[in-house]
mmCIF file of C-alpha atoms and ligand atoms in Angstrom:
data_model
loop_
_atom_site.group_PDB
_atom_site.id
_atom_site.type_symbol
_atom_site.label_atom_id
_atom_site.label_comp_id
_atom_site.label_asym_id
_atom_site.label_seq_id
_atom_site.Cartn_x
_atom_site.Cartn_y
_atom_site.Cartn_z
ATOM 1 C CA UNK A 1 98.603 81.904 157.279
ATOM 2 C CA UNK A 2 95.587 82.222 155.025
ATOM 3 C CA UNK A 3 95.889 81.228 151.401
ATOM 4 C CA UNK A 4 95.363 84.832 150.306
ATOM 5 C CA UNK A 5 98.145 85.986 152.554
ATOM 6 C CA UNK A 6 100.392 83.317 150.989
ATOM 7 C CA UNK A 7 99.631 84.651 147.513
ATOM 8 C CA UNK A 8 100.571 88.154 148.622
ATOM 9 C CA UNK A 9 103.746 86.928 150.228
ATOM 10 C CA UNK A 10 104.934 85.069 147.138
ATOM 11 C CA UNK A 11 104.032 88.043 144.967
ATOM 12 C CA UNK A 12 106.033 90.479 147.038
ATOM 13 C CA UNK A 13 108.988 88.071 147.311
ATOM 14 C CA UNK A 14 108.946 87.673 143.533
ATOM 15 C CA UNK A 15 108.682 91.425 142.986
ATOM 16 C CA UNK A 16 111.688 91.994 145.256
ATOM 17 C CA UNK A 17 113.695 89.238 143.578
ATOM 18 C CA UNK A 18 112.952 90.741 140.140
ATOM 19 C CA UNK A 19 114.171 94.086 141.377
ATOM 20 C CA UNK A 20 117.370 92.522 142.716
ATOM 21 C CA UNK A 21 118.225 90.522 139.559
ATOM 22 C CA UNK A 22 121.335 92.131 138.016
ATOM 23 C CA UNK A 23 121.137 90.682 134.512
ATOM 24 C CA UNK A 24 118.608 89.402 131.986
ATOM 25 C CA UNK A 25 119.857 85.897 132.726
ATOM 26 C CA UNK A 26 119.440 86.240 136.514
ATOM 27 C CA UNK A 27 116.015 87.740 135.990
ATOM 28 C CA UNK A 28 114.915 84.814 133.851
ATOM 29 C CA UNK A 29 116.123 82.317 136.464
ATOM 30 C CA UNK A 30 114.163 84.196 139.120
ATOM 31 C CA UNK A 31 111.048 84.072 136.977
ATOM 32 C CA UNK A 32 111.363 80.302 136.607
ATOM 33 C CA UNK A 33 111.728 80.004 140.361
ATOM 34 C CA UNK A 34 108.398 81.754 141.001
ATOM 35 C CA UNK A 35 106.294 81.355 137.869
ATOM 36 C CA UNK A 36 107.756 78.159 136.341
ATOM 37 C CA UNK A 37 106.168 74.714 136.336
ATOM 38 C CA UNK A 38 108.062 73.747 139.453
ATOM 39 C CA UNK A 39 107.827 77.264 140.881
ATOM 40 C CA UNK A 40 106.252 78.718 144.015
ATOM 41 C CA UNK A 41 102.862 79.415 142.457
ATOM 42 C CA UNK A 42 102.562 75.887 141.093
ATOM 43 C CA UNK A 43 103.316 74.587 144.598
ATOM 44 C CA UNK A 44 100.617 76.832 146.033
ATOM 45 C CA UNK A 45 98.065 75.602 143.478
ATOM 46 C CA UNK A 46 98.622 72.073 144.742
ATOM 47 C CA UNK A 47 97.262 73.201 148.116
ATOM 48 C CA UNK A 48 93.985 74.265 146.520
ATOM 49 C CA UNK A 49 92.492 70.910 147.473
ATOM 50 C CA UNK A 50 92.286 72.091 151.052
ATOM 51 C CA UNK A 51 89.803 74.812 150.098
ATOM 52 C CA UNK A 52 86.024 74.605 149.995
ATOM 53 C CA UNK A 53 84.171 74.545 146.669
ATOM 54 C CA UNK A 54 83.188 78.211 147.034
ATOM 55 C CA UNK A 55 86.700 79.369 147.898
ATOM 56 C CA UNK A 56 88.387 77.596 144.971
ATOM 57 C CA UNK A 57 87.352 79.893 142.052
ATOM 58 C CA UNK A 58 88.203 83.006 144.016
ATOM 59 C CA UNK A 59 91.577 81.563 144.959
ATOM 60 C CA UNK A 60 92.283 80.610 141.332
ATOM 61 C CA UNK A 61 91.380 84.138 140.243
ATOM 62 C CA UNK A 62 93.706 85.730 142.805
ATOM 63 C CA UNK A 63 96.599 83.477 141.794
ATOM 64 C CA UNK A 64 96.079 84.379 138.133
ATOM 65 C CA UNK A 65 95.986 88.079 138.901
ATOM 66 C CA UNK A 66 99.141 87.789 140.947
ATOM 67 C CA UNK A 67 100.880 85.916 138.126
ATOM 68 C CA UNK A 68 99.723 88.434 135.520
ATOM 69 C CA UNK A 69 100.970 91.382 137.510
ATOM 70 C CA UNK A 70 104.318 89.629 137.992
ATOM 71 C CA UNK A 71 104.563 88.907 134.232
ATOM 72 C CA UNK A 72 104.060 92.617 133.602
ATOM 73 C CA UNK A 73 106.689 93.488 136.171
ATOM 74 C CA UNK A 74 109.027 90.957 134.595
ATOM 75 C CA UNK A 75 108.674 92.464 131.103
ATOM 76 C CA UNK A 76 109.300 95.930 132.416
ATOM 77 C CA UNK A 77 112.363 94.862 134.349
ATOM 78 C CA UNK A 78 113.692 92.778 131.462
ATOM 79 C CA UNK A 79 113.438 95.698 129.076
ATOM 80 C CA UNK A 80 115.380 97.867 131.512
ATOM 81 C CA UNK A 81 118.140 95.288 132.056
ATOM 82 C CA UNK A 82 118.432 94.644 128.330
ATOM 83 C CA UNK A 83 118.960 98.338 127.652
ATOM 84 C CA UNK A 84 121.539 98.541 130.429
ATOM 85 C CA UNK A 85 123.423 95.545 129.079
ATOM 86 C CA UNK A 86 123.436 96.909 125.552
ATOM 87 C CA UNK A 87 124.760 100.233 126.752
ATOM 88 C CA UNK A 88 127.513 98.559 128.771
ATOM 89 C CA UNK A 89 128.474 96.507 125.702
ATOM 90 C CA UNK A 90 128.557 99.556 123.463
ATOM 91 C CA UNK A 91 130.698 101.358 126.027
ATOM 92 C CA UNK A 92 133.214 98.511 126.310
ATOM 93 C CA UNK A 93 133.418 97.990 122.546
ATOM 94 C CA UNK A 94 133.899 101.634 121.771
ATOM 95 C CA UNK A 95 135.679 102.038 118.427
ATOM 96 C CA UNK A 96 138.215 104.784 117.924
ATOM 97 C CA UNK A 97 137.664 105.581 114.287
ATOM 98 C CA UNK A 98 140.604 107.970 114.260
ATOM 99 C CA UNK A 99 143.112 105.090 114.727
ATOM 100 C CA UNK A 100 145.005 104.024 111.572
ATOM 101 C CA UNK A 101 143.700 100.850 109.877
ATOM 102 C CA UNK A 102 145.715 97.614 109.598
ATOM 103 C CA UNK A 103 148.653 97.960 107.228
ATOM 104 C CA UNK A 104 148.721 95.827 104.091
ATOM 105 C CA UNK A 105 152.245 95.680 102.707
ATOM 106 C CA UNK A 106 152.242 96.080 98.926
ATOM 107 C CA UNK A 107 153.055 92.905 96.934
ATOM 108 C CA UNK A 108 156.350 92.584 95.113
ATOM 109 C CA UNK A 109 157.652 90.733 92.090
ATOM 110 C CA UNK A 110 159.279 87.373 92.694
ATOM 111 C CA UNK A 111 163.067 87.779 92.254
ATOM 112 C CA UNK A 112 162.995 85.230 89.419
ATOM 113 C CA UNK A 113 160.388 87.307 87.544
ATOM 114 C CA UNK A 114 162.511 90.435 88.054
ATOM 115 C CA UNK A 115 165.634 88.701 86.749
ATOM 116 C CA UNK A 116 163.727 87.361 83.709
ATOM 117 C CA UNK A 117 162.475 90.867 82.938
ATOM 118 C CA UNK A 118 165.919 92.366 83.357
ATOM 119 C CA UNK A 119 167.624 89.776 81.147
ATOM 120 C CA UNK A 120 164.938 89.955 78.448
ATOM 121 C CA UNK A 121 165.372 93.726 78.533
ATOM 122 C CA UNK A 122 169.131 93.519 77.995
ATOM 123 C CA UNK A 123 168.800 91.045 75.115
ATOM 124 C CA UNK A 124 165.903 93.090 73.741
ATOM 125 C CA UNK A 125 168.279 96.018 73.362
ATOM 126 C CA UNK A 126 170.467 93.752 71.194
ATOM 127 C CA UNK A 127 167.456 92.953 68.998
ATOM 128 C CA UNK A 128 166.416 89.618 70.506
ATOM 129 C CA UNK A 129 162.641 89.011 70.450
ATOM 130 C CA UNK A 130 161.161 87.054 73.362
ATOM 131 C CA UNK A 131 159.653 83.664 72.479
ATOM 132 C CA UNK A 132 158.184 80.940 74.661
ATOM 133 C CA UNK A 133 157.328 77.297 73.968
ATOM 134 C CA UNK A 134 155.349 74.419 75.462
ATOM 135 C CA UNK A 135 156.440 73.031 78.830
ATOM 136 C CA UNK A 136 155.312 69.553 77.764
ATOM 137 C CA UNK A 137 157.577 69.212 74.783
ATOM 138 C CA UNK A 138 157.883 66.714 71.955
ATOM 139 C CA UNK A 139 160.889 64.466 72.376
ATOM 140 C CA UNK A 140 161.829 65.464 68.840
ATOM 141 C CA UNK A 141 162.044 69.171 69.810
ATOM 142 C CA UNK A 142 163.676 68.676 73.218
ATOM 143 C CA UNK A 143 166.304 66.192 71.953
ATOM 144 C CA UNK A 144 166.262 65.014 68.337
ATOM 145 C CA UNK A 145 166.067 68.437 66.736
ATOM 146 C CA UNK A 146 169.013 69.424 68.894
ATOM 147 C CA UNK A 147 171.216 66.662 67.530
ATOM 148 C CA UNK A 148 170.419 64.185 70.295
ATOM 149 C CA UNK A 149 168.827 61.162 68.600
ATOM 150 C CA UNK A 150 167.152 58.485 70.739
ATOM 151 C CA UNK A 151 169.719 56.567 72.810
ATOM 152 C CA UNK A 152 172.329 59.305 72.304
ATOM 153 C CA UNK A 153 174.537 59.274 75.426
ATOM 154 C CA UNK A 154 174.310 63.080 75.712
ATOM 155 C CA UNK A 155 170.687 62.654 76.842
ATOM 156 C CA UNK A 156 172.077 61.421 80.147
ATOM 157 C CA UNK A 157 173.365 64.944 80.810
ATOM 158 C CA UNK A 158 169.754 65.912 81.572
ATOM 159 C CA UNK A 159 167.746 63.751 84.004
ATOM 160 C CA UNK A 160 164.385 63.824 82.287
ATOM 161 C CA UNK A 161 160.748 63.589 83.379
ATOM 162 C CA UNK A 162 159.223 61.455 80.622
ATOM 163 C CA UNK A 163 155.475 61.819 79.952
ATOM 164 C CA UNK A 164 155.485 58.915 77.452
ATOM 165 C CA UNK A 165 157.692 57.746 74.568
ATOM 166 C CA UNK A 166 157.092 60.928 72.583
ATOM 167 C CA UNK A 167 156.685 63.652 75.189
ATOM 168 C CA UNK A 168 158.849 65.014 78.022
ATOM 169 C CA UNK A 169 158.749 67.956 80.427
ATOM 170 C CA UNK A 170 161.222 70.167 78.605
ATOM 171 C CA UNK A 171 164.646 69.852 80.206
ATOM 172 C CA UNK A 172 165.967 73.131 78.785
ATOM 173 C CA UNK A 173 164.848 76.179 76.811
ATOM 174 C CA UNK A 174 166.860 75.061 73.758
ATOM 175 C CA UNK A 175 163.773 73.498 72.048
ATOM 176 C CA UNK A 176 162.532 77.086 71.688
ATOM 177 C CA UNK A 177 165.339 77.407 69.112
ATOM 178 C CA UNK A 178 163.754 74.592 67.110
ATOM 179 C CA UNK A 179 160.299 76.218 67.274
ATOM 180 C CA UNK A 180 161.849 79.501 66.148
ATOM 181 C CA UNK A 181 163.514 77.884 63.135
ATOM 182 C CA UNK A 182 160.133 76.511 62.021
ATOM 183 C CA UNK A 183 158.241 79.741 62.744
ATOM 184 C CA UNK A 184 160.574 82.588 61.723
ATOM 185 C CA UNK A 185 162.325 83.478 58.500
ATOM 186 C CA UNK A 186 166.100 83.929 58.811
ATOM 187 C CA UNK A 187 167.848 86.148 59.673
ATOM 188 C CA UNK A 188 166.394 86.385 63.194
ATOM 189 C CA UNK A 189 167.433 86.733 66.808
ATOM 190 C CA UNK A 190 165.240 85.297 69.540
ATOM 191 C CA UNK A 191 165.445 84.741 73.249
ATOM 192 C CA UNK A 192 163.516 81.915 74.861
ATOM 193 C CA UNK A 193 162.639 82.172 78.529
ATOM 194 C CA UNK A 194 160.741 80.052 80.986
ATOM 195 C CA UNK A 195 160.542 77.083 83.306
ATOM 196 C CA UNK A 196 162.397 73.815 82.650
ATOM 197 C CA UNK A 197 162.310 70.510 84.551
ATOM 198 C CA UNK A 198 164.798 67.887 85.666
ATOM 199 C CA UNK A 199 164.779 64.996 88.126
ATOM 200 C CA UNK A 200 166.965 66.721 90.692
ATOM 201 C CA UNK A 201 166.627 68.316 94.132
ATOM 202 C CA UNK A 202 169.317 69.562 96.500
ATOM 203 C CA UNK A 203 170.976 72.757 97.767
ATOM 204 C CA UNK A 204 171.958 73.803 94.230
ATOM 205 C CA UNK A 205 169.367 71.989 92.059
ATOM 206 C CA UNK A 206 165.588 72.299 91.763
ATOM 207 C CA UNK A 207 163.268 69.946 89.832
ATOM 208 C CA UNK A 208 161.742 73.029 88.224
ATOM 209 C CA UNK A 209 163.914 76.004 87.452
ATOM 210 C CA UNK A 210 164.220 78.638 84.722
ATOM 211 C CA UNK A 211 166.509 79.213 81.789
ATOM 212 C CA UNK A 212 167.100 81.872 79.218
ATOM 213 C CA UNK A 213 168.221 81.071 75.738
ATOM 214 C CA UNK A 214 169.708 83.277 73.071
ATOM 215 C CA UNK A 215 169.637 82.206 69.421
ATOM 216 C CA UNK A 216 170.951 84.196 66.489
ATOM 217 C CA UNK A 217 170.610 82.978 62.885
ATOM 218 C CA UNK A 218 172.327 85.048 60.189
ATOM 219 C CA UNK A 219 174.352 84.822 56.968
ATOM 220 C CA UNK A 220 177.643 84.750 58.796
ATOM 221 C CA UNK A 221 178.108 84.481 62.529
ATOM 222 C CA UNK A 222 181.312 83.725 64.376
ATOM 223 C CA UNK A 223 182.636 82.873 67.812
ATOM 224 C CA UNK A 224 183.623 86.547 68.044
ATOM 225 C CA UNK A 225 179.960 87.621 67.640
ATOM 226 C CA UNK A 226 178.967 85.138 70.319
ATOM 227 C CA UNK A 227 181.655 86.304 72.746
ATOM 228 C CA UNK A 228 180.821 89.946 72.136
ATOM 229 C CA UNK A 229 177.137 89.331 72.786
ATOM 230 C CA UNK A 230 177.695 87.383 76.011
ATOM 231 C CA UNK A 231 180.311 89.797 77.328
ATOM 232 C CA UNK A 232 177.922 92.721 76.790
ATOM 233 C CA UNK A 233 175.136 90.784 78.449
ATOM 234 C CA UNK A 234 177.209 89.832 81.528
ATOM 235 C CA UNK A 235 178.432 93.390 82.032
ATOM 236 C CA UNK A 236 174.926 94.795 81.781
ATOM 237 C CA UNK A 237 173.538 92.255 84.223
ATOM 238 C CA UNK A 238 176.291 91.776 86.806
ATOM 239 C CA UNK A 239 178.453 94.888 86.592
ATOM 240 C CA UNK A 240 180.441 96.787 84.039
ATOM 241 C CA UNK A 241 183.944 95.918 85.270
ATOM 242 C CA UNK A 242 183.578 92.124 85.287
ATOM 243 C CA UNK A 243 185.481 89.879 82.900
ATOM 244 C CA UNK A 244 184.002 86.897 81.072
ATOM 245 C CA UNK A 245 185.857 83.741 80.124
ATOM 246 C CA UNK A 246 185.005 80.857 77.800
ATOM 247 C CA UNK A 247 186.104 77.290 78.529
ATOM 248 C CA UNK A 248 185.961 74.653 75.769
ATOM 249 C CA UNK A 249 183.126 72.219 76.472
ATOM 250 C CA UNK A 250 180.669 69.887 74.796
ATOM 251 C CA UNK A 251 177.007 70.254 73.860
ATOM 252 C CA UNK A 252 175.497 68.102 71.108
ATOM 253 C CA UNK A 253 173.754 71.106 69.543
ATOM 254 C CA UNK A 254 176.826 73.347 69.217
ATOM 255 C CA UNK A 255 180.258 72.953 67.666
ATOM 256 C CA UNK A 256 182.515 74.395 68.951
ATOM 257 C CA UNK A 257 180.934 74.630 72.412
ATOM 258 C CA UNK A 258 182.004 76.580 75.461
ATOM 259 C CA UNK A 259 181.039 77.073 79.051
ATOM 260 C CA UNK A 260 180.758 80.689 80.168
ATOM 261 C CA UNK A 261 182.253 81.908 83.425
ATOM 262 C CA UNK A 262 182.068 85.418 84.730
ATOM 263 C CA UNK A 263 184.201 87.030 87.410
ATOM 264 C CA UNK A 264 182.416 86.568 90.696
ATOM 265 C CA UNK A 265 180.269 89.681 91.263
ATOM 266 C CA UNK A 266 180.207 89.107 95.032
ATOM 267 C CA UNK A 267 184.007 89.452 95.519
ATOM 268 C CA UNK A 268 184.848 91.050 92.131
ATOM 269 C CA UNK A 269 187.044 88.046 91.345
ATOM 270 C CA UNK A 270 189.115 88.070 94.528
ATOM 271 C CA UNK A 271 187.777 84.739 95.836
ATOM 272 C CA UNK A 272 184.909 84.083 98.253
ATOM 273 C CA UNK A 273 182.445 81.400 99.362
ATOM 274 C CA UNK A 274 180.145 81.977 96.374
ATOM 275 C CA UNK A 275 182.917 81.255 93.824
ATOM 276 C CA UNK A 276 184.594 78.639 96.023
ATOM 277 C CA UNK A 277 187.643 80.928 96.259
ATOM 278 C CA UNK A 278 188.256 80.659 92.492
ATOM 279 C CA UNK A 279 187.158 84.196 91.583
ATOM 280 C CA UNK A 280 184.975 82.804 88.754
ATOM 281 C CA UNK A 281 181.375 81.564 88.611
ATOM 282 C CA UNK A 282 179.811 79.473 85.860
ATOM 283 C CA UNK A 283 176.632 80.876 84.332
ATOM 284 C CA UNK A 284 175.836 78.651 81.328
ATOM 285 C CA UNK A 285 176.786 77.202 77.974
ATOM 286 C CA UNK A 286 177.113 78.454 74.441
ATOM 287 C CA UNK A 287 178.488 77.687 71.016
ATOM 288 C CA UNK A 288 178.125 77.859 67.249
ATOM 289 C CA UNK A 289 175.025 75.933 66.263
ATOM 290 C CA UNK A 290 175.704 72.451 64.898
ATOM 291 C CA UNK A 291 174.712 72.104 61.201
ATOM 292 C CA UNK A 292 172.476 69.116 62.105
ATOM 293 C CA UNK A 293 170.300 71.438 64.212
ATOM 294 C CA UNK A 294 169.775 73.863 61.321
ATOM 295 C CA UNK A 295 169.193 71.016 58.864
ATOM 296 C CA UNK A 296 166.543 69.374 61.090
ATOM 297 C CA UNK A 297 164.430 72.505 60.701
ATOM 298 C CA UNK A 298 165.097 72.762 56.969
ATOM 299 C CA UNK A 299 167.532 75.673 57.098
ATOM 300 C CA UNK A 300 170.143 75.634 54.338
ATOM 301 C CA UNK A 301 173.536 75.548 56.024
ATOM 302 C CA UNK A 302 175.260 76.926 52.910
ATOM 303 C CA UNK A 303 173.312 80.149 53.377
ATOM 304 C CA UNK A 304 172.872 80.417 57.135
ATOM 305 C CA UNK A 305 174.863 80.041 60.340
ATOM 306 C CA UNK A 306 173.863 80.454 63.980
ATOM 307 C CA UNK A 307 175.100 80.792 67.515
ATOM 308 C CA UNK A 308 173.294 80.045 70.756
ATOM 309 C CA UNK A 309 173.657 80.366 74.489
ATOM 310 C CA UNK A 310 171.700 79.197 77.509
ATOM 311 C CA UNK A 311 171.883 80.385 81.116
ATOM 312 C CA UNK A 312 170.220 79.291 84.344
ATOM 313 C CA UNK A 313 168.084 82.102 85.773
ATOM 314 C CA UNK A 314 168.168 80.917 89.407
ATOM 315 C CA UNK A 315 171.935 80.531 89.061
ATOM 316 C CA UNK A 316 172.244 84.123 87.851
ATOM 317 C CA UNK A 317 169.991 85.390 90.656
ATOM 318 C CA UNK A 318 172.000 83.435 93.242
ATOM 319 C CA UNK A 319 175.250 84.907 91.985
ATOM 320 C CA UNK A 320 173.906 88.434 91.707
ATOM 321 C CA UNK A 321 172.293 88.505 95.159
ATOM 322 C CA UNK A 322 174.656 86.148 97.049
ATOM 323 C CA UNK A 323 171.954 83.586 97.963
ATOM 324 C CA UNK A 324 173.281 80.310 99.348
ATOM 325 C CA UNK A 325 170.328 77.942 98.891
ATOM 326 C CA UNK A 326 168.469 77.703 95.562
ATOM 327 C CA UNK A 327 165.441 76.141 97.285
ATOM 328 C CA UNK A 328 164.566 79.533 98.831
ATOM 329 C CA UNK A 329 163.165 80.580 95.438
ATOM 330 C CA UNK A 330 160.459 77.905 95.644
ATOM 331 C CA UNK A 331 159.494 78.150 99.297
ATOM 332 C CA UNK A 332 157.630 81.448 98.980
ATOM 333 C CA UNK A 333 158.663 82.625 102.435
ATOM 334 C CA UNK A 334 157.759 86.313 102.393
ATOM 335 C CA UNK A 335 160.686 87.135 104.707
ATOM 336 C CA UNK A 336 162.978 86.013 101.874
ATOM 337 C CA UNK A 337 160.945 87.463 98.996
ATOM 338 C CA UNK A 338 160.409 90.851 100.681
ATOM 339 C CA UNK A 339 164.137 91.549 100.501
ATOM 340 C CA UNK A 340 163.806 91.862 96.741
ATOM 341 C CA UNK A 341 160.864 94.267 96.744
ATOM 342 C CA UNK A 342 161.670 97.858 95.981
HETATM 343 N N1 LIG B 401 170.585 73.685 76.968
HETATM 344 C C1 LIG B 401 171.809 73.574 77.723
HETATM 345 C C2 LIG B 401 171.526 72.991 79.093
HETATM 346 O O1 LIG B 401 170.456 73.133 79.571
HETATM 347 C C3 LIG B 401 172.465 74.933 77.882
HETATM 348 C C4 LIG B 401 172.971 75.442 76.580
HETATM 349 C C5 LIG B 401 174.265 75.189 76.201
HETATM 350 C C6 LIG B 401 172.146 76.150 75.731
HETATM 351 C C7 LIG B 401 174.769 75.636 74.997
HETATM 352 C C8 LIG B 401 172.627 76.621 74.526
HETATM 353 C C9 LIG B 401 173.949 76.343 74.175
HETATM 354 O O2 LIG B 401 171.884 77.315 73.672
HETATM 355 O O3 LIG B 401 174.411 76.802 72.993
HETATM 356 O O4 LIG B 401 172.378 72.408 79.667
#
């Protein structure tokens, strides 16, 4: 076969192969096969040596023309395939804009925040103003001002995170009482709310939990005022028909002191797992403020008296909602938290 005939043959083979290529990728591979460095035309050029000096330029010219026409064919075909591929892609990715979008469930308050708001609301109606205090607390406010001098055995009641000799993570909200005595002029009623910290972690204890404190300073306050206040509070929070009972107890900052139980709201006092079949659940402590506490803050105990109470918020939430593991409050599992959203 003459060299010219070979050029024509390769050209028509290439043109057919381009036409047959089903995708841009196939087409490109075909192009490499014919027009690439190792392709058919390059192979043909190697045979040029066989030609006479006169034939060579003509042959070179014909090869170039053939290659140029194939390049043009390639571009045309590539454009066509590209359009086809784009259309196929658009077809397969067709969006139905009438479908509803993904649902985003609305957020909800953490149950502890809801309980804090509810309790502050109830005490607010009795005239208690909400106060907070530092979480890193002076030893003197967390303990000394509450009649627990250094080395007092009552400090062992609260496993404490010590920052250094003078500072602790507050172990209870009672130091808010001390801040109030320095900041407010008697008579006053305040409630202190917020996180507290103890070295503790099991099914009924967290290292960080929340308390609420009530503190009432007035000319004359009695155990009857304290009982009336707490009874009102328990009925508002847990249910109007529940009884409250006070058991004699000890706290360094109150004298007399009592622990407060309320009839179990889960079984209405009949006995269940929550109240360990006793019908009663413990919610916190209370008492008439010890004169040493008032004196520490410079309050004249001839003129003023006080009562105080402190409850665990998680404990109250557990009792109210019948939750059996306090750690659920800290795990932030939305399946748990969602149950408390409205
Ligand atoms: N601060 C006490 C505690 O965390 C609870 C408490 C008891 C607070 C008696 C009071 C109170 O205000 O009067 O264990």
